[in-house]
PDB file of C-alpha atoms and ligand atoms in Angstrom:
ATOM      1  CA  MET A  82     -20.728 -86.466  22.419  1.00 52.00           C
ATOM      2  CA  THR A  83     -22.545 -87.819  19.344  1.00 56.00           C
ATOM      3  CA  LYS A  84     -22.304 -91.577  18.930  1.00 71.00           C
ATOM      4  CA  ARG A  85     -19.683 -92.394  16.335  1.00 84.00           C
ATOM      5  CA  LYS A  86     -19.426 -95.551  14.272  1.00 88.00           C
ATOM      6  CA  ALA A  87     -17.116 -97.984  16.057  1.00 91.00           C
ATOM      7  CA  VAL A  88     -13.927 -99.160  14.366  1.00 96.00           C
ATOM      8  CA  THR A  89     -14.275-102.827  13.380  1.00 97.00           C
ATOM      9  CA  LYS A  90     -12.298-103.018  10.126  1.00 98.00           C
ATOM     10  CA  ALA A  91      -8.574-103.505   9.673  1.00 98.00           C
ATOM     11  CA  VAL A  92      -6.758-102.976   6.376  1.00 98.00           C
ATOM     12  CA  PHE A  93      -3.308-104.507   5.855  1.00 98.00           C
ATOM     13  CA  PRO A  94      -1.475-103.072   2.846  1.00 97.00           C
ATOM     14  CA  ALA A  95       0.968-105.761   1.704  1.00 96.00           C
ATOM     15  CA  ALA A  96       1.439-104.993  -1.980  1.00 95.00           C
ATOM     16  CA  GLY A  97       4.709-103.062  -1.933  1.00 94.00           C
ATOM     17  CA  LEU A  98       7.641-104.162  -4.059  1.00 93.00           C
ATOM     18  CA  GLY A  99       9.941-104.623  -1.069  1.00 92.00           C
ATOM     19  CA  THR A 100      12.970-103.477  -3.054  1.00 93.00           C
ATOM     20  CA  ARG A 101      15.071-102.915   0.076  1.00 94.00           C
ATOM     21  CA  PHE A 102      14.963-106.643   0.700  1.00 94.00           C
ATOM     22  CA  LEU A 103      15.758-107.941  -2.773  1.00 95.00           C
ATOM     23  CA  PRO A 104      16.509-110.604  -3.854  1.00 95.00           C
ATOM     24  CA  ALA A 105      14.639-112.287  -0.938  1.00 94.00           C
ATOM     25  CA  THR A 106      11.482-110.477  -2.020  1.00 93.00           C
ATOM     26  CA  LYS A 107      11.736-111.326  -5.692  1.00 92.00           C
ATOM     27  CA  ALA A 108       9.236-114.182  -5.464  1.00 92.00           C
ATOM     28  CA  MET A 109       7.766-113.565  -2.001  1.00 92.00           C
ATOM     29  CA  PRO A 110       6.155-110.520  -0.343  1.00 94.00           C
ATOM     30  CA  LYS A 111       8.373-108.969   2.340  1.00 94.00           C
ATOM     31  CA  GLU A 112       5.476-109.381   4.765  1.00 95.00           C
ATOM     32  CA  MET A 113       6.126-113.147   4.585  1.00 96.00           C
ATOM     33  CA  LEU A 114       9.719-112.907   5.828  1.00 96.00           C
ATOM     34  CA  PRO A 115       9.915-115.069   8.976  1.00 96.00           C
ATOM     35  CA  VAL A 116      10.445-113.399  12.329  1.00 96.00           C
ATOM     36  CA  VAL A 117      11.623-116.410  14.330  1.00 96.00           C
ATOM     37  CA  ASP A 118       8.998-118.894  13.130  1.00 95.00           C
ATOM     38  CA  ARG A 119       6.047-116.760  12.056  1.00 96.00           C
ATOM     39  CA  PRO A 120       5.845-114.468   9.038  1.00 97.00           C
ATOM     40  CA  ALA A 121       5.940-110.772   9.989  1.00 96.00           C
ATOM     41  CA  ILE A 122       2.375-110.248   8.769  1.00 96.00           C
ATOM     42  CA  GLN A 123       1.025-112.804  11.250  1.00 97.00           C
ATOM     43  CA  TYR A 124       2.165-110.683  14.205  1.00 96.00           C
ATOM     44  CA  VAL A 125       0.372-107.721  12.660  1.00 97.00           C
ATOM     45  CA  VAL A 126      -2.863-109.627  12.012  1.00 97.00           C
ATOM     46  CA  GLU A 127      -2.715-110.967  15.594  1.00 96.00           C
ATOM     47  CA  GLU A 128      -2.337-107.394  16.879  1.00 96.00           C
ATOM     48  CA  ALA A 129      -5.469-106.308  14.993  1.00 96.00           C
ATOM     49  CA  VAL A 130      -7.485-109.274  16.223  1.00 96.00           C
ATOM     50  CA  SER A 131      -6.390-108.786  19.832  1.00 94.00           C
ATOM     51  CA  SER A 132      -7.363-105.103  19.545  1.00 95.00           C
ATOM     52  CA  GLY A 133     -10.903-106.244  18.805  1.00 95.00           C
ATOM     53  CA  LEU A 134     -10.965-105.721  15.032  1.00 96.00           C
ATOM     54  CA  THR A 135     -13.108-108.356  13.373  1.00 95.00           C
ATOM     55  CA  ASP A 136     -13.268-107.475   9.681  1.00 97.00           C
ATOM     56  CA  LEU A 137      -9.861-108.030   8.100  1.00 98.00           C
ATOM     57  CA  LEU A 138      -8.880-106.913   4.594  1.00 98.00           C
ATOM     58  CA  MET A 139      -5.478-107.479   3.049  1.00 97.00           C
ATOM     59  CA  ILE A 140      -4.267-105.493   0.041  1.00 97.00           C
ATOM     60  CA  THR A 141      -2.069-107.812  -1.965  1.00 96.00           C
ATOM     61  CA  GLY A 142       0.053-107.450  -5.060  1.00 92.00           C
ATOM     62  CA  ARG A 143       2.145-109.806  -7.141  1.00 84.00           C
ATOM     63  CA  ASN A 144       3.152-112.989  -5.280  1.00 82.00           C
ATOM     64  CA  LYS A 145      -0.024-112.796  -3.203  1.00 87.00           C
ATOM     65  CA  ARG A 146      -0.434-116.577  -3.029  1.00 91.00           C
ATOM     66  CA  ALA A 147       1.981-117.056  -0.140  1.00 94.00           C
ATOM     67  CA  LEU A 148      -0.074-114.603   1.945  1.00 95.00           C
ATOM     68  CA  GLU A 149      -3.407-116.198   1.127  1.00 95.00           C
ATOM     69  CA  ASP A 150      -2.066-119.710   1.659  1.00 95.00           C
ATOM     70  CA  HIS A 151      -0.571-118.812   5.017  1.00 96.00           C
ATOM     71  CA  PHE A 152      -3.906-117.684   6.451  1.00 96.00           C
ATOM     72  CA  ASP A 153      -5.870-120.521   4.813  1.00 93.00           C
ATOM     73  CA  ARG A 154      -6.335-124.112   5.951  1.00 92.00           C
ATOM     74  CA  GLU A 155      -3.919-126.727   4.661  1.00 91.00           C
ATOM     75  CA  PRO A 156      -5.747-130.053   5.187  1.00 93.00           C
ATOM     76  CA  GLY A 157      -2.891-132.213   3.825  1.00 95.00           C
ATOM     77  CA  LEU A 158      -0.384-130.712   6.243  1.00 94.00           C
ATOM     78  CA  GLU A 159      -2.856-130.846   9.132  1.00 94.00           C
ATOM     79  CA  ARG A 160      -3.477-134.576   8.461  1.00 95.00           C
ATOM     80  CA  ALA A 161       0.249-135.296   8.291  1.00 96.00           C
ATOM     81  CA  LEU A 162       0.853-133.555  11.643  1.00 95.00           C
ATOM     82  CA  GLN A 163      -2.113-135.378  13.159  1.00 94.00           C
ATOM     83  CA  LEU A 164      -0.736-138.741  12.025  1.00 96.00           C
ATOM     84  CA  LYS A 165       2.644-137.898  13.540  1.00 95.00           C
ATOM     85  CA  GLY A 166       0.949-136.845  16.768  1.00 95.00           C
ATOM     86  CA  ASP A 167       2.671-133.445  16.534  1.00 94.00           C
ATOM     87  CA  LYS A 168      -0.001-131.548  18.453  1.00 94.00           C
ATOM     88  CA  ASP A 169       1.983-128.351  19.098  1.00 92.00           C
ATOM     89  CA  ARG A 170       2.825-127.705  15.462  1.00 93.00           C
ATOM     90  CA  LEU A 171      -0.690-128.673  14.431  1.00 95.00           C
ATOM     91  CA  ALA A 172      -2.049-126.054  16.840  1.00 93.00           C
ATOM     92  CA  GLU A 173       0.304-123.416  15.407  1.00 91.00           C
ATOM     93  CA  VAL A 174      -0.689-124.252  11.836  1.00 92.00           C
ATOM     94  CA  GLU A 175      -4.403-124.217  12.651  1.00 92.00           C
ATOM     95  CA  TYR A 176      -4.112-120.996  14.633  1.00 91.00           C
ATOM     96  CA  ALA A 177      -2.928-118.995  11.604  1.00 92.00           C
ATOM     97  CA  SER A 178      -5.994-120.068   9.635  1.00 91.00           C
ATOM     98  CA  GLN A 179      -8.357-119.265  12.503  1.00 91.00           C
ATOM     99  CA  LEU A 180      -7.419-115.594  12.779  1.00 93.00           C
ATOM    100  CA  GLY A 181      -9.666-114.731   9.843  1.00 81.00           C
ATOM    101  CA  PRO A 182     -11.696-114.794   7.767  1.00 91.00           C
ATOM    102  CA  ILE A 183      -9.458-112.463   5.813  1.00 96.00           C
ATOM    103  CA  HIS A 184     -10.703-110.708   2.703  1.00 97.00           C
ATOM    104  CA  TYR A 185      -8.360-109.813  -0.136  1.00 97.00           C
ATOM    105  CA  VAL A 186      -8.275-107.007  -2.679  1.00 97.00           C
ATOM    106  CA  ARG A 187      -5.576-106.795  -5.279  1.00 96.00           C
ATOM    107  CA  GLN A 188      -3.638-103.617  -5.984  1.00 96.00           C
ATOM    108  CA  GLY A 189      -2.859-104.114  -9.672  1.00 92.00           C
ATOM    109  CA  GLU A 190       0.249-101.994  -9.615  1.00 94.00           C
ATOM    110  CA  ALA A 191       2.343-100.765  -6.677  1.00 94.00           C
ATOM    111  CA  LYS A 192       1.389 -97.093  -7.010  1.00 95.00           C
ATOM    112  CA  GLY A 193       2.067 -96.221  -3.381  1.00 96.00           C
ATOM    113  CA  LEU A 194       0.634 -96.707   0.091  1.00 96.00           C
ATOM    114  CA  GLY A 195      -2.081 -94.107  -0.527  1.00 97.00           C
ATOM    115  CA  HIS A 196      -3.222 -96.015  -3.605  1.00 97.00           C
ATOM    116  CA  ALA A 197      -3.160 -99.294  -1.642  1.00 98.00           C
ATOM    117  CA  VAL A 198      -5.432 -97.765   1.019  1.00 98.00           C
ATOM    118  CA  LEU A 199      -7.749 -96.444  -1.703  1.00 98.00           C
ATOM    119  CA  CYS A 200      -8.152-100.053  -2.915  1.00 98.00           C
ATOM    120  CA  ALA A 201      -9.992-100.700   0.391  1.00 98.00           C
ATOM    121  CA  LYS A 202     -12.669 -98.074  -0.297  1.00 98.00           C
ATOM    122  CA  GLN A 203     -15.470-100.364  -1.418  1.00 97.00           C
ATOM    123  CA  HIS A 204     -14.901-102.879   1.363  1.00 98.00           C
ATOM    124  CA  VAL A 205     -14.610-100.297   4.131  1.00 98.00           C
ATOM    125  CA  GLY A 206     -17.515 -98.054   3.105  1.00 96.00           C
ATOM    126  CA  ASN A 207     -18.437 -95.079   5.246  1.00 96.00           C
ATOM    127  CA  GLU A 208     -16.893 -95.923   8.600  1.00 96.00           C
ATOM    128  CA  PRO A 209     -13.605 -95.297  10.375  1.00 97.00           C
ATOM    129  CA  PHE A 210     -11.045 -98.061   9.911  1.00 98.00           C
ATOM    130  CA  ALA A 211      -7.588 -99.101  11.032  1.00 98.00           C
ATOM    131  CA  VAL A 212      -4.598 -99.496   8.724  1.00 98.00           C
ATOM    132  CA  LEU A 213      -1.720-101.699   9.871  1.00 98.00           C
ATOM    133  CA  LEU A 214       1.394-101.965   7.742  1.00 97.00           C
ATOM    134  CA  GLY A 215       2.394-105.578   7.386  1.00 91.00           C
ATOM    135  CA  ASP A 216       6.102-104.819   7.661  1.00 89.00           C
ATOM    136  CA  ASP A 217       5.862-102.793  10.865  1.00 94.00           C
ATOM    137  CA  LEU A 218       6.063-104.777  14.117  1.00 95.00           C
ATOM    138  CA  ILE A 219       4.838-103.208  17.355  1.00 93.00           C
ATOM    139  CA  ASP A 220       5.574-104.829  20.683  1.00 85.00           C
ATOM    140  CA  GLU A 221       2.571-107.030  21.407  1.00 71.00           C
ATOM    141  CA  ALA A 222       2.442-105.966  25.039  1.00 72.00           C
ATOM    142  CA  GLU A 223       1.539-102.447  23.917  1.00 78.00           C
ATOM    143  CA  THR A 224      -1.946-101.147  23.467  1.00 92.00           C
ATOM    144  CA  LEU A 225      -1.176 -98.548  20.827  1.00 96.00           C
ATOM    145  CA  LEU A 226      -3.957 -99.462  18.416  1.00 96.00           C
ATOM    146  CA  THR A 227      -6.625 -99.526  21.124  1.00 96.00           C
ATOM    147  CA  THR A 228      -5.532 -96.068  22.295  1.00 96.00           C
ATOM    148  CA  MET A 229      -5.634 -94.791  18.708  1.00 97.00           C
ATOM    149  CA  MET A 230      -9.169 -96.123  18.246  1.00 97.00           C
ATOM    150  CA  GLU A 231     -10.256 -94.332  21.420  1.00 96.00           C
ATOM    151  CA  VAL A 232      -8.745 -91.077  20.155  1.00 97.00           C
ATOM    152  CA  GLN A 233     -10.574 -91.518  16.843  1.00 97.00           C
ATOM    153  CA  GLN A 234     -13.863 -92.000  18.668  1.00 96.00           C
ATOM    154  CA  GLU A 235     -13.207 -88.951  20.812  1.00 95.00           C
ATOM    155  CA  THR A 236     -12.106 -86.599  18.027  1.00 95.00           C
ATOM    156  CA  GLY A 237     -13.963 -87.955  14.992  1.00 95.00           C
ATOM    157  CA  GLY A 238     -10.896 -87.298  12.842  1.00 96.00           C
ATOM    158  CA  SER A 239      -7.995 -89.472  11.739  1.00 97.00           C
ATOM    159  CA  VAL A 240      -5.243 -90.711  14.033  1.00 98.00           C
ATOM    160  CA  ILE A 241      -1.617 -91.523  13.299  1.00 98.00           C
ATOM    161  CA  ALA A 242       1.114 -93.138  15.395  1.00 97.00           C
ATOM    162  CA  LEU A 243       4.372 -91.280  15.955  1.00 97.00           C
ATOM    163  CA  ILE A 244       7.775 -92.169  17.370  1.00 96.00           C
ATOM    164  CA  GLU A 245      10.657 -89.908  18.283  1.00 96.00           C
ATOM    165  CA  VAL A 246      13.717 -90.566  16.108  1.00 95.00           C
ATOM    166  CA  GLU A 247      17.214 -89.129  15.958  1.00 94.00           C
ATOM    167  CA  PRO A 248      17.100 -85.966  13.795  1.00 92.00           C
ATOM    168  CA  ALA A 249      19.415 -87.595  11.228  1.00 93.00           C
ATOM    169  CA  GLU A 250      16.933 -90.474  10.767  1.00 93.00           C
ATOM    170  CA  ILE A 251      13.859 -88.381   9.991  1.00 96.00           C
ATOM    171  CA  SER A 252      14.535 -88.352   6.227  1.00 94.00           C
ATOM    172  CA  ALA A 253      13.504 -92.026   6.139  1.00 91.00           C
ATOM    173  CA  TYR A 254       9.994 -91.288   7.487  1.00 93.00           C
ATOM    174  CA  GLY A 255       6.923 -89.137   7.158  1.00 93.00           C
ATOM    175  CA  CYS A 256       7.380 -86.295   9.627  1.00 95.00           C
ATOM    176  CA  ALA A 257       4.726 -84.470  11.691  1.00 96.00           C
ATOM    177  CA  ASP A 258       4.516 -80.918  12.971  1.00 96.00           C
ATOM    178  CA  VAL A 259       2.355 -81.129  16.103  1.00 96.00           C
ATOM    179  CA  THR A 260       0.829 -79.073  18.904  1.00 95.00           C
ATOM    180  CA  ALA A 261       0.064 -80.424  22.367  1.00 93.00           C
ATOM    181  CA  ILE A 262      -3.605 -80.399  23.417  1.00 92.00           C
ATOM    182  CA  GLU A 263      -4.138 -79.330  27.007  1.00 90.00           C
ATOM    183  CA  GLY A 264      -5.383 -82.136  29.217  1.00 89.00           C
ATOM    184  CA  GLU A 265      -4.946 -84.811  26.527  1.00 88.00           C
ATOM    185  CA  ASP A 266      -2.225 -87.386  26.005  1.00 91.00           C
ATOM    186  CA  PHE A 267      -2.503 -87.111  22.222  1.00 96.00           C
ATOM    187  CA  VAL A 268      -1.417 -84.236  19.987  1.00 97.00           C
ATOM    188  CA  ARG A 269      -2.920 -82.265  17.131  1.00 97.00           C
ATOM    189  CA  VAL A 270      -1.107 -82.751  13.824  1.00 97.00           C
ATOM    190  CA  ASN A 271      -0.723 -79.401  12.050  1.00 96.00           C
ATOM    191  CA  SER A 272       1.098 -80.655   8.997  1.00 94.00           C
ATOM    192  CA  LEU A 273       2.894 -83.665   7.561  1.00 93.00           C
ATOM    193  CA  VAL A 274       5.759 -83.990   5.158  1.00 90.00           C
ATOM    194  CA  GLU A 275       7.048 -87.200   3.569  1.00 87.00           C
ATOM    195  CA  LYS A 276      10.757 -87.968   4.054  1.00 90.00           C
ATOM    196  CA  PRO A 277      12.061 -84.421   4.654  1.00 93.00           C
ATOM    197  CA  ALA A 278      15.776 -83.608   4.729  1.00 94.00           C
ATOM    198  CA  ALA A 279      16.953 -83.273   8.347  1.00 94.00           C
ATOM    199  CA  ASP A 280      17.583 -79.524   8.094  1.00 93.00           C
ATOM    200  CA  VAL A 281      14.025 -78.709   6.959  1.00 94.00           C
ATOM    201  CA  ALA A 282      12.125 -81.316   9.016  1.00 95.00           C
ATOM    202  CA  PRO A 283       9.517 -79.656  11.278  1.00 94.00           C
ATOM    203  CA  SER A 284      10.220 -82.103  14.147  1.00 95.00           C
ATOM    204  CA  ASN A 285      11.818 -85.431  15.024  1.00 94.00           C
ATOM    205  CA  LEU A 286       8.394 -87.122  15.190  1.00 97.00           C
ATOM    206  CA  ALA A 287       8.190 -89.896  12.623  1.00 96.00           C
ATOM    207  CA  VAL A 288       5.018 -91.524  11.311  1.00 97.00           C
ATOM    208  CA  ILE A 289       4.926 -95.304  11.806  1.00 96.00           C
ATOM    209  CA  GLY A 290       2.684 -97.953  10.319  1.00 96.00           C
ATOM    210  CA  ARG A 291      -0.509 -97.729  12.358  1.00 97.00           C
ATOM    211  CA  TYR A 292      -3.402 -95.465  11.393  1.00 98.00           C
ATOM    212  CA  VAL A 293      -7.047 -95.112  12.347  1.00 98.00           C
ATOM    213  CA  LEU A 294      -8.629 -93.174   9.524  1.00 98.00           C
ATOM    214  CA  HIS A 295     -11.876 -91.370   8.889  1.00 97.00           C
ATOM    215  CA  PRO A 296     -13.457 -92.596   5.605  1.00 97.00           C
ATOM    216  CA  SER A 297     -13.191 -89.090   4.156  1.00 96.00           C
ATOM    217  CA  VAL A 298      -9.581 -90.075   3.419  1.00 97.00           C
ATOM    218  CA  PHE A 299     -10.867 -92.005   0.378  1.00 97.00           C
ATOM    219  CA  GLY A 300     -12.249 -88.901  -1.334  1.00 96.00           C
ATOM    220  CA  VAL A 301      -9.011 -87.076  -0.594  1.00 96.00           C
ATOM    221  CA  LEU A 302      -6.900 -89.946  -1.946  1.00 97.00           C
ATOM    222  CA  GLU A 303      -8.932 -89.957  -5.157  1.00 96.00           C
ATOM    223  CA  ASN A 304      -7.851 -86.370  -5.663  1.00 95.00           C
ATOM    224  CA  THR A 305      -4.261 -86.779  -4.495  1.00 92.00           C
ATOM    225  CA  ALA A 306      -1.755 -86.596  -7.327  1.00 90.00           C
ATOM    226  CA  PRO A 307       1.307 -88.847  -7.279  1.00 90.00           C
ATOM    227  CA  GLY A 308       3.886 -87.253  -5.004  1.00 84.00           C
ATOM    228  CA  ARG A 309       7.343 -88.291  -3.882  1.00 80.00           C
ATOM    229  CA  GLY A 310       8.718 -91.169  -5.976  1.00 83.00           C
ATOM    230  CA  GLY A 311       5.739 -90.951  -8.382  1.00 88.00           C
ATOM    231  CA  GLU A 312       3.615 -92.761  -5.762  1.00 92.00           C
ATOM    232  CA  ILE A 313       0.267 -91.728  -4.270  1.00 95.00           C
ATOM    233  CA  GLN A 314       1.343 -90.966  -0.728  1.00 93.00           C
ATOM    234  CA  LEU A 315      -0.932 -91.534   2.250  1.00 95.00           C
ATOM    235  CA  THR A 316       1.037 -88.787   3.996  1.00 93.00           C
ATOM    236  CA  ASP A 317      -0.069 -86.258   1.338  1.00 93.00           C
ATOM    237  CA  ALA A 318      -3.735 -87.178   1.839  1.00 95.00           C
ATOM    238  CA  LEU A 319      -3.348 -86.896   5.622  1.00 96.00           C
ATOM    239  CA  GLN A 320      -1.739 -83.496   5.148  1.00 94.00           C
ATOM    240  CA  THR A 321      -4.903 -82.406   3.281  1.00 95.00           C
ATOM    241  CA  LEU A 322      -7.093 -83.755   6.107  1.00 96.00           C
ATOM    242  CA  ALA A 323      -4.905 -82.039   8.717  1.00 95.00           C
ATOM    243  CA  ALA A 324      -5.270 -78.694   6.962  1.00 92.00           C
ATOM    244  CA  GLY A 325      -8.996 -79.116   6.222  1.00 86.00           C
ATOM    245  CA  GLU A 326     -12.100 -78.175   8.150  1.00 85.00           C
ATOM    246  CA  GLY A 327     -15.453 -79.852   8.664  1.00 81.00           C
ATOM    247  CA  GLU A 328     -16.679 -83.445   8.795  1.00 85.00           C
ATOM    248  CA  GLY A 329     -13.858 -85.974   8.904  1.00 88.00           C
ATOM    249  CA  SER A 330     -10.985 -83.530   8.854  1.00 91.00           C
ATOM    250  CA  GLY A 331      -8.453 -83.129  11.626  1.00 95.00           C
ATOM    251  CA  VAL A 332      -5.502 -85.428  12.243  1.00 97.00           C
ATOM    252  CA  TYR A 333      -4.286 -86.402  15.698  1.00 98.00           C
ATOM    253  CA  GLY A 334      -1.153 -88.201  16.810  1.00 98.00           C
ATOM    254  CA  VAL A 335      -0.416 -90.731  19.531  1.00 97.00           C
ATOM    255  CA  VAL A 336       3.265 -90.799  20.468  1.00 96.00           C
ATOM    256  CA  PHE A 337       4.401 -94.395  20.904  1.00 95.00           C
ATOM    257  CA  LYS A 338       7.223 -95.128  23.330  1.00 93.00           C
ATOM    258  CA  GLY A 339       7.399 -98.902  23.015  1.00 92.00           C
ATOM    259  CA  ARG A 340       9.414-101.175  20.777  1.00 92.00           C
ATOM    260  CA  ARG A 341       8.817-101.153  17.057  1.00 93.00           C
ATOM    261  CA  TYR A 342      10.628-102.701  14.089  1.00 92.00           C
ATOM    262  CA  ASP A 343      10.449-102.061  10.364  1.00 92.00           C
ATOM    263  CA  THR A 344      10.894-105.558   8.976  1.00 92.00           C
ATOM    264  CA  GLY A 345      11.233-104.128   5.465  1.00 90.00           C
ATOM    265  CA  ASP A 346      14.615-102.720   6.480  1.00 91.00           C
ATOM    266  CA  LYS A 347      17.419-105.271   6.806  1.00 94.00           C
ATOM    267  CA  LEU A 348      19.039-104.037  10.027  1.00 94.00           C
ATOM    268  CA  SER A 349      15.719-103.413  11.775  1.00 93.00           C
ATOM    269  CA  TYR A 350      14.511-106.854  10.626  1.00 96.00           C
ATOM    270  CA  LEU A 351      17.558-108.536  12.158  1.00 97.00           C
ATOM    271  CA  LYS A 352      16.996-106.674  15.425  1.00 95.00           C
ATOM    272  CA  ALA A 353      13.365-107.830  15.477  1.00 95.00           C
ATOM    273  CA  VAL A 354      14.385-111.456  14.935  1.00 97.00           C
ATOM    274  CA  ILE A 355      17.056-111.355  17.639  1.00 97.00           C
ATOM    275  CA  THR A 356      14.872-109.521  20.187  1.00 95.00           C
ATOM    276  CA  LEU A 357      11.856-111.768  19.749  1.00 94.00           C
ATOM    277  CA  ALA A 358      13.981-114.921  19.579  1.00 97.00           C
ATOM    278  CA  SER A 359      15.781-113.981  22.797  1.00 96.00           C
ATOM    279  CA  GLU A 360      12.393-113.810  24.535  1.00 95.00           C
ATOM    280  CA  ARG A 361      11.359-117.323  23.524  1.00 95.00           C
ATOM    281  CA  VAL A 362      11.277-119.783  26.381  1.00 95.00           C
ATOM    282  CA  GLU A 363      12.518-122.698  24.231  1.00 94.00           C
ATOM    283  CA  PHE A 364      15.871-121.150  23.270  1.00 96.00           C
ATOM    284  CA  GLY A 365      15.989-117.502  24.406  1.00 97.00           C
ATOM    285  CA  GLU A 366      18.554-118.051  27.153  1.00 97.00           C
ATOM    286  CA  ASP A 367      20.768-120.171  24.884  1.00 97.00           C
ATOM    287  CA  LEU A 368      20.633-117.484  22.206  1.00 98.00           C
ATOM    288  CA  LYS A 369      21.627-114.750  24.681  1.00 97.00           C
ATOM    289  CA  THR A 370      24.537-116.827  25.967  1.00 97.00           C
ATOM    290  CA  TRP A 371      25.704-117.434  22.413  1.00 97.00           C
ATOM    291  CA  LEU A 372      25.315-113.741  21.503  1.00 97.00           C
ATOM    292  CA  LYS A 373      27.518-112.708  24.426  1.00 96.00           C
ATOM    293  CA  THR A 374      30.341-114.982  23.322  1.00 96.00           C
ATOM    294  CA  PHE A 375      29.831-114.025  19.680  1.00 95.00           C
ATOM    295  CA  VAL A 376      30.221-110.282  20.270  1.00 92.00           C
ATOM    296  CA  GLY A 377      32.556-110.599  23.279  1.00 84.00           C
TER     297      GLY A 377
HETATM  298  P1  LIG N 450       7.089 -99.309   1.882  1.00 77.69           P
HETATM  299  O1  LIG N 450       7.437 -98.064   1.205  1.00 77.69           O
HETATM  300  O2  LIG N 450       7.800 -99.698   3.129  1.00 77.69           O
HETATM  301  O3  LIG N 450       7.120-100.587   0.936  1.00 77.69           O
HETATM  302  O4  LIG N 450       5.531 -99.340   2.112  1.00 77.69           O
HETATM  303  P2  LIG N 450       7.866-100.944  -0.355  1.00 77.69           P
HETATM  304  O5  LIG N 450       7.681 -99.915  -1.400  1.00 77.69           O
HETATM  305  O6  LIG N 450       7.426-102.336  -0.655  1.00 77.69           O
HETATM  306  O7  LIG N 450       9.369-101.011   0.194  1.00 77.69           O
HETATM  307  P3  LIG N 450      10.751-100.749  -0.512  1.00 77.69           P
HETATM  308  O8  LIG N 450      11.077 -99.330  -0.144  1.00 77.69           O
HETATM  309  O9  LIG N 450      10.585-100.998  -1.985  1.00 77.69           O
HETATM  310  O10 LIG N 450      11.677-101.739   0.128  1.00 77.69           O
HETATM  311  C1  LIG N 450       4.890 -99.452   3.367  1.00 77.69           C
HETATM  312  C2  LIG N 450       3.761-100.456   3.312  1.00 77.69           C
HETATM  313  O11 LIG N 450       2.852-100.159   2.268  1.00 77.69           O
HETATM  314  C3  LIG N 450       2.672-101.269   1.415  1.00 77.69           C
HETATM  315  C4  LIG N 450       3.906-102.147   1.623  1.00 77.69           C
HETATM  316  O12 LIG N 450       3.610-103.502   1.338  1.00 77.69           O
HETATM  317  C5  LIG N 450       4.224-101.885   3.077  1.00 77.69           C
HETATM  318  O13 LIG N 450       3.438-102.721   3.927  1.00 77.69           O
HETATM  319  N1  LIG N 450       2.539-100.776   0.031  1.00 77.69           N
HETATM  320  C6  LIG N 450       3.433 -99.879  -0.473  1.00 77.69           C
HETATM  321  C7  LIG N 450       1.508-101.240  -0.742  1.00 77.69           C
HETATM  322  O14 LIG N 450       0.675-102.065  -0.299  1.00 77.69           O
HETATM  323  N2  LIG N 450       1.389-100.791  -2.026  1.00 77.69           N
HETATM  324  C8  LIG N 450       2.269 -99.896  -2.566  1.00 77.69           C
HETATM  325  O15 LIG N 450       2.101 -99.536  -3.744  1.00 77.69           O
HETATM  326  C9  LIG N 450       3.313 -99.443  -1.764  1.00 77.69           C
END
């Protein structure tokens, strides 16, 4: 096997309008919505860092300050916590600013996820890179991203993450038509379609917000016309790569069986908060007791 460039860069698109969560997202990116006591995006950045990615790039839009401030130092607050002797909170506050350094590129207008990824072109250059959607939470005990990076290194193509959904739910996702590969625990992606109606969907395999992409995706995105919703869709570019031949083409899928939440969707967000809160040692048991009486 020829030696491939290792994946070291993570791109976090966080420039969407977050319309499903209005009015909470009017003045704040949805990626900053708190899941228990940390903004959703912090879990995602932590996942990238613990997967060994060292070069972090966030794609921001309007209201980007909250994101930048969260991952930056806040000396006034740190001093105040020090004076109060509040070591635990001080450690939490410092931790968020030590995950980086994080680089930022601005997506001037929310023209779609594909366009947001294209904004990373100059920073990423000619090497494979990971994309982690800031509103998609994956159970931290899972090793999905690491597996995806291994598949990228093995195949030299691009890798997407898939989950099985109820057929009626597929119209909310990108959907993949796949073929099993003998002897491998990943699949070949034959084609992709964004948000298909249930009766024409090629499968019940939905694309979720983790990707490890070959840099050839940038050239494809530059030539991808706006698709569904007038947005430049990453799914459309991946469809081109799946159908193509030669260097950098080929798309593979890793089917994820663990827990995952879309924090940009209200019900899924609430489930994420309740699940993660119920696992916290400080108040998890109390919360579960209260939930039982509340629903009982
Ligand atoms: P979504 O489609 O979930 O985000 O994009 P959205 O458009 O903000 O959500 P709604 O439907 O209006 O509620 C998936 C990811 O891609 C990013 C989002 O921030 C989210 O992390 N994104 C989307 C961008 O960075 N730029 C875009 O133009 C669109």
